[in-house]
Amino acid sequence: MNVLFIEDDAMNRRVVRDMLDVAGAIMAEADRAEEGLRRIDAEDFDVILVDLRMPGVDGFQTIERIRARPDAKGELPIIVVTADTAPDLTARCKQLGADEVLFKPVAMDALFDAIGRILAARSGEGDLIL
């Protein structure tokens, strides 16, 4: 599984990379949305993880740009990973097209469960386990 994590904090990227390593997933990184969007253009990913609060283009705009793509990459699963706990945040993210919202600090089982739910729903098969 190839995962792209768009997150400006290096420590958060490292923590998630360590989690994904346990499952044998390959994680690419982007420390800004613009870089992440370029990587989506150039590479193939199975899941996109995106932080909301980044300098420049934020996570909300990143989700909108991914979902606006006319190609299959516009349908890539998106999981928001955020420290923001605003009451309407999950609804807003899902309205923009995010599949899941996880709150920092992210627990490994929560991350794996979210990825499994998304992939299972998209494949039409019951719950998948990473």
PDB file of C-alpha atoms in Angstrom:
ATOM      1  CA  MET A   1       0.000   0.000   0.000  1.00  0.00           C
ATOM      2  CA  ASN A   2       1.316   3.431  -0.967  1.00  0.00           C
ATOM      3  CA  VAL A   3       0.300   6.289   1.313  1.00  0.00           C
ATOM      4  CA  LEU A   4       0.994  10.011   0.928  1.00  0.00           C
ATOM      5  CA  PHE A   5       1.006  12.097   4.119  1.00  0.00           C
ATOM      6  CA  ILE A   6       0.713  15.844   3.565  1.00  0.00           C
ATOM      7  CA  GLU A   7       1.753  17.346   6.905  1.00  0.00           C
ATOM      8  CA  ASP A   8       3.998  20.277   7.779  1.00  0.00           C
ATOM      9  CA  ASP A   9       5.252  18.831  11.093  1.00  0.00           C
ATOM     10  CA  ALA A  10       8.172  16.410  10.646  1.00  0.00           C
ATOM     11  CA  MET A  11       7.577  14.664  13.977  1.00  0.00           C
ATOM     12  CA  ASN A  12       3.948  13.911  13.098  1.00  0.00           C
ATOM     13  CA  ARG A  13       5.088  12.498   9.753  1.00  0.00           C
ATOM     14  CA  ARG A  14       7.658  10.306  11.488  1.00  0.00           C
ATOM     15  CA  VAL A  15       5.139   8.920  13.982  1.00  0.00           C
ATOM     16  CA  VAL A  16       2.700   7.976  11.225  1.00  0.00           C
ATOM     17  CA  ARG A  17       5.528   6.560   9.073  1.00  0.00           C
ATOM     18  CA  ASP A  18       6.543   4.302  11.977  1.00  0.00           C
ATOM     19  CA  MET A  19       2.945   3.087  12.313  1.00  0.00           C
ATOM     20  CA  LEU A  20       2.605   2.377   8.605  1.00  0.00           C
ATOM     21  CA  ASP A  21       5.969   0.595   8.556  1.00  0.00           C
ATOM     22  CA  VAL A  22       4.496  -1.956  10.972  1.00  0.00           C
ATOM     23  CA  ALA A  23       1.863  -2.809   8.347  1.00  0.00           C
ATOM     24  CA  GLY A  24       4.412  -2.902   5.528  1.00  0.00           C
ATOM     25  CA  ALA A  25       2.971   0.200   3.875  1.00  0.00           C
ATOM     26  CA  ILE A  26       5.153   2.665   1.997  1.00  0.00           C
ATOM     27  CA  MET A  27       4.682   6.295   3.010  1.00  0.00           C
ATOM     28  CA  ALA A  28       5.673   9.262   0.890  1.00  0.00           C
ATOM     29  CA  GLU A  29       5.806  12.671   2.556  1.00  0.00           C
ATOM     30  CA  ALA A  30       5.023  16.239   1.616  1.00  0.00           C
ATOM     31  CA  ASP A  31       5.556  19.096   4.061  1.00  0.00           C
ATOM     32  CA  ARG A  32       3.278  21.473   2.147  1.00  0.00           C
ATOM     33  CA  ALA A  33       0.070  21.022   0.219  1.00  0.00           C
ATOM     34  CA  GLU A  34       1.609  22.246  -3.016  1.00  0.00           C
ATOM     35  CA  GLU A  35       4.276  19.536  -2.854  1.00  0.00           C
ATOM     36  CA  GLY A  36       1.647  16.922  -2.014  1.00  0.00           C
ATOM     37  CA  LEU A  37      -0.487  17.922  -4.984  1.00  0.00           C
ATOM     38  CA  ARG A  38       2.565  17.656  -7.264  1.00  0.00           C
ATOM     39  CA  ARG A  39       3.316  14.201  -5.891  1.00  0.00           C
ATOM     40  CA  ILE A  40      -0.268  13.134  -6.569  1.00  0.00           C
ATOM     41  CA  ASP A  41       0.213  14.271 -10.182  1.00  0.00           C
ATOM     42  CA  ALA A  42       3.451  12.310 -10.566  1.00  0.00           C
ATOM     43  CA  GLU A  43       2.961   9.186  -8.453  1.00  0.00           C
ATOM     44  CA  ASP A  44       0.349   6.568  -7.597  1.00  0.00           C
ATOM     45  CA  PHE A  45      -1.069   6.344  -4.087  1.00  0.00           C
ATOM     46  CA  ASP A  46      -3.724   4.199  -2.455  1.00  0.00           C
ATOM     47  CA  VAL A  47      -4.564   6.608   0.380  1.00  0.00           C
ATOM     48  CA  ILE A  48      -3.901  10.290   1.091  1.00  0.00           C
ATOM     49  CA  LEU A  49      -3.480  11.544   4.660  1.00  0.00           C
ATOM     50  CA  VAL A  50      -3.738  15.313   5.029  1.00  0.00           C
ATOM     51  CA  ASP A  51      -3.322  17.752   7.899  1.00  0.00           C
ATOM     52  CA  LEU A  52      -5.673  20.737   7.928  1.00  0.00           C
ATOM     53  CA  ARG A  53      -3.510  23.500   9.362  1.00  0.00           C
ATOM     54  CA  MET A  54      -0.543  24.085   7.075  1.00  0.00           C
ATOM     55  CA  PRO A  55       1.116  27.250   5.809  1.00  0.00           C
ATOM     56  CA  GLY A  56       0.029  28.349   2.346  1.00  0.00           C
ATOM     57  CA  VAL A  57      -2.645  26.053   0.959  1.00  0.00           C
ATOM     58  CA  ASP A  58      -4.428  24.465   3.914  1.00  0.00           C
ATOM     59  CA  GLY A  59      -5.899  20.988   4.208  1.00  0.00           C
ATOM     60  CA  PHE A  60      -9.425  22.117   3.337  1.00  0.00           C
ATOM     61  CA  GLN A  61      -8.203  23.584   0.051  1.00  0.00           C
ATOM     62  CA  THR A  62      -6.084  20.490  -0.557  1.00  0.00           C
ATOM     63  CA  ILE A  63      -9.130  18.231  -0.244  1.00  0.00           C
ATOM     64  CA  GLU A  64     -11.084  20.488  -2.602  1.00  0.00           C
ATOM     65  CA  ARG A  65      -8.281  20.412  -5.179  1.00  0.00           C
ATOM     66  CA  ILE A  66      -7.977  16.632  -5.041  1.00  0.00           C
ATOM     67  CA  ARG A  67     -11.733  16.152  -5.362  1.00  0.00           C
ATOM     68  CA  ALA A  68     -11.878  18.623  -8.273  1.00  0.00           C
ATOM     69  CA  ARG A  69      -9.546  16.457 -10.376  1.00  0.00           C
ATOM     70  CA  PRO A  70     -11.287  14.985 -13.423  1.00  0.00           C
ATOM     71  CA  ASP A  71      -9.205  11.785 -13.330  1.00  0.00           C
ATOM     72  CA  ALA A  72      -9.314   8.736 -11.054  1.00  0.00           C
ATOM     73  CA  LYS A  73      -6.925  10.444  -8.621  1.00  0.00           C
ATOM     74  CA  GLY A  74      -9.804  12.744  -7.716  1.00  0.00           C
ATOM     75  CA  GLU A  75     -11.427   9.731  -6.061  1.00  0.00           C
ATOM     76  CA  LEU A  76      -8.445   8.696  -3.928  1.00  0.00           C
ATOM     77  CA  PRO A  77      -9.362   7.960  -0.311  1.00  0.00           C
ATOM     78  CA  ILE A  78      -8.585  10.964   1.905  1.00  0.00           C
ATOM     79  CA  ILE A  79      -8.096  10.756   5.658  1.00  0.00           C
ATOM     80  CA  VAL A  80      -7.784  14.021   7.550  1.00  0.00           C
ATOM     81  CA  VAL A  81      -5.296  13.911  10.435  1.00  0.00           C
ATOM     82  CA  THR A  82      -5.721  16.989  12.618  1.00  0.00           C
ATOM     83  CA  ALA A  83      -5.345  18.459  16.087  1.00  0.00           C
ATOM     84  CA  ASP A  84      -8.276  20.794  15.401  1.00  0.00           C
ATOM     85  CA  THR A  85     -11.311  19.768  17.446  1.00  0.00           C
ATOM     86  CA  ALA A  86     -13.843  22.350  16.283  1.00  0.00           C
ATOM     87  CA  PRO A  87     -17.384  21.002  16.752  1.00  0.00           C
ATOM     88  CA  ASP A  88     -18.307  21.078  13.064  1.00  0.00           C
ATOM     89  CA  LEU A  89     -14.924  19.954  11.759  1.00  0.00           C
ATOM     90  CA  THR A  90     -15.762  16.350  10.885  1.00  0.00           C
ATOM     91  CA  ALA A  91     -18.920  17.377   9.039  1.00  0.00           C
ATOM     92  CA  ARG A  92     -17.066  20.087   7.125  1.00  0.00           C
ATOM     93  CA  CYS A  93     -14.276  17.707   6.095  1.00  0.00           C
ATOM     94  CA  LYS A  94     -16.739  15.050   4.940  1.00  0.00           C
ATOM     95  CA  GLN A  95     -18.743  17.660   3.043  1.00  0.00           C
ATOM     96  CA  LEU A  96     -15.551  18.587   1.154  1.00  0.00           C
ATOM     97  CA  GLY A  97     -14.947  14.930   0.330  1.00  0.00           C
ATOM     98  CA  ALA A  98     -12.778  13.485   3.108  1.00  0.00           C
ATOM     99  CA  ASP A  99     -13.529   9.852   3.840  1.00  0.00           C
ATOM    100  CA  GLU A 100     -12.396   9.851   7.478  1.00  0.00           C
ATOM    101  CA  VAL A 101     -11.215  12.306  10.140  1.00  0.00           C
ATOM    102  CA  LEU A 102      -8.686  11.294  12.793  1.00  0.00           C
ATOM    103  CA  PHE A 103      -7.561  13.459  15.676  1.00  0.00           C
ATOM    104  CA  LYS A 104      -3.979  13.838  16.873  1.00  0.00           C
ATOM    105  CA  PRO A 105      -2.328  12.122  18.529  1.00  0.00           C
ATOM    106  CA  VAL A 106      -3.359   9.341  16.163  1.00  0.00           C
ATOM    107  CA  ALA A 107      -3.453   5.834  17.599  1.00  0.00           C
ATOM    108  CA  MET A 108      -2.190   3.048  15.361  1.00  0.00           C
ATOM    109  CA  ASP A 109      -5.406   1.042  15.652  1.00  0.00           C
ATOM    110  CA  ALA A 110      -7.498   4.110  14.736  1.00  0.00           C
ATOM    111  CA  LEU A 111      -5.351   4.717  11.641  1.00  0.00           C
ATOM    112  CA  PHE A 112      -5.503   1.083  10.534  1.00  0.00           C
ATOM    113  CA  ASP A 113      -9.256   0.894  11.231  1.00  0.00           C
ATOM    114  CA  ALA A 114      -9.893   4.031   9.148  1.00  0.00           C
ATOM    115  CA  ILE A 115      -7.850   2.736   6.211  1.00  0.00           C
ATOM    116  CA  GLY A 116      -9.545  -0.657   6.460  1.00  0.00           C
ATOM    117  CA  ARG A 117     -13.051   0.865   6.516  1.00  0.00           C
ATOM    118  CA  ILE A 118     -12.353   3.015   3.479  1.00  0.00           C
ATOM    119  CA  LEU A 119     -10.796   0.237   1.424  1.00  0.00           C
ATOM    120  CA  ALA A 120     -13.530  -2.222   2.413  1.00  0.00           C
ATOM    121  CA  ALA A 121     -16.286   0.237   1.506  1.00  0.00           C
ATOM    122  CA  ARG A 122     -14.687   0.976  -1.843  1.00  0.00           C
ATOM    123  CA  SER A 123     -14.096  -2.676  -2.668  1.00  0.00           C
ATOM    124  CA  GLY A 124     -17.580  -3.764  -1.611  1.00  0.00           C
ATOM    125  CA  GLU A 125     -16.071  -6.410   0.674  1.00  0.00           C
ATOM    126  CA  GLY A 126     -16.677  -6.383   4.438  1.00  0.00           C
ATOM    127  CA  ASP A 127     -14.102  -4.957   6.808  1.00  0.00           C
ATOM    128  CA  LEU A 128     -10.502  -5.353   5.692  1.00  0.00           C
ATOM    129  CA  ILE A 129      -7.737  -5.677   8.220  1.00  0.00           C
ATOM    130  CA  LEU A 130      -4.339  -4.089   7.639  1.00  0.00           C
TER     131      LEU A 130
END
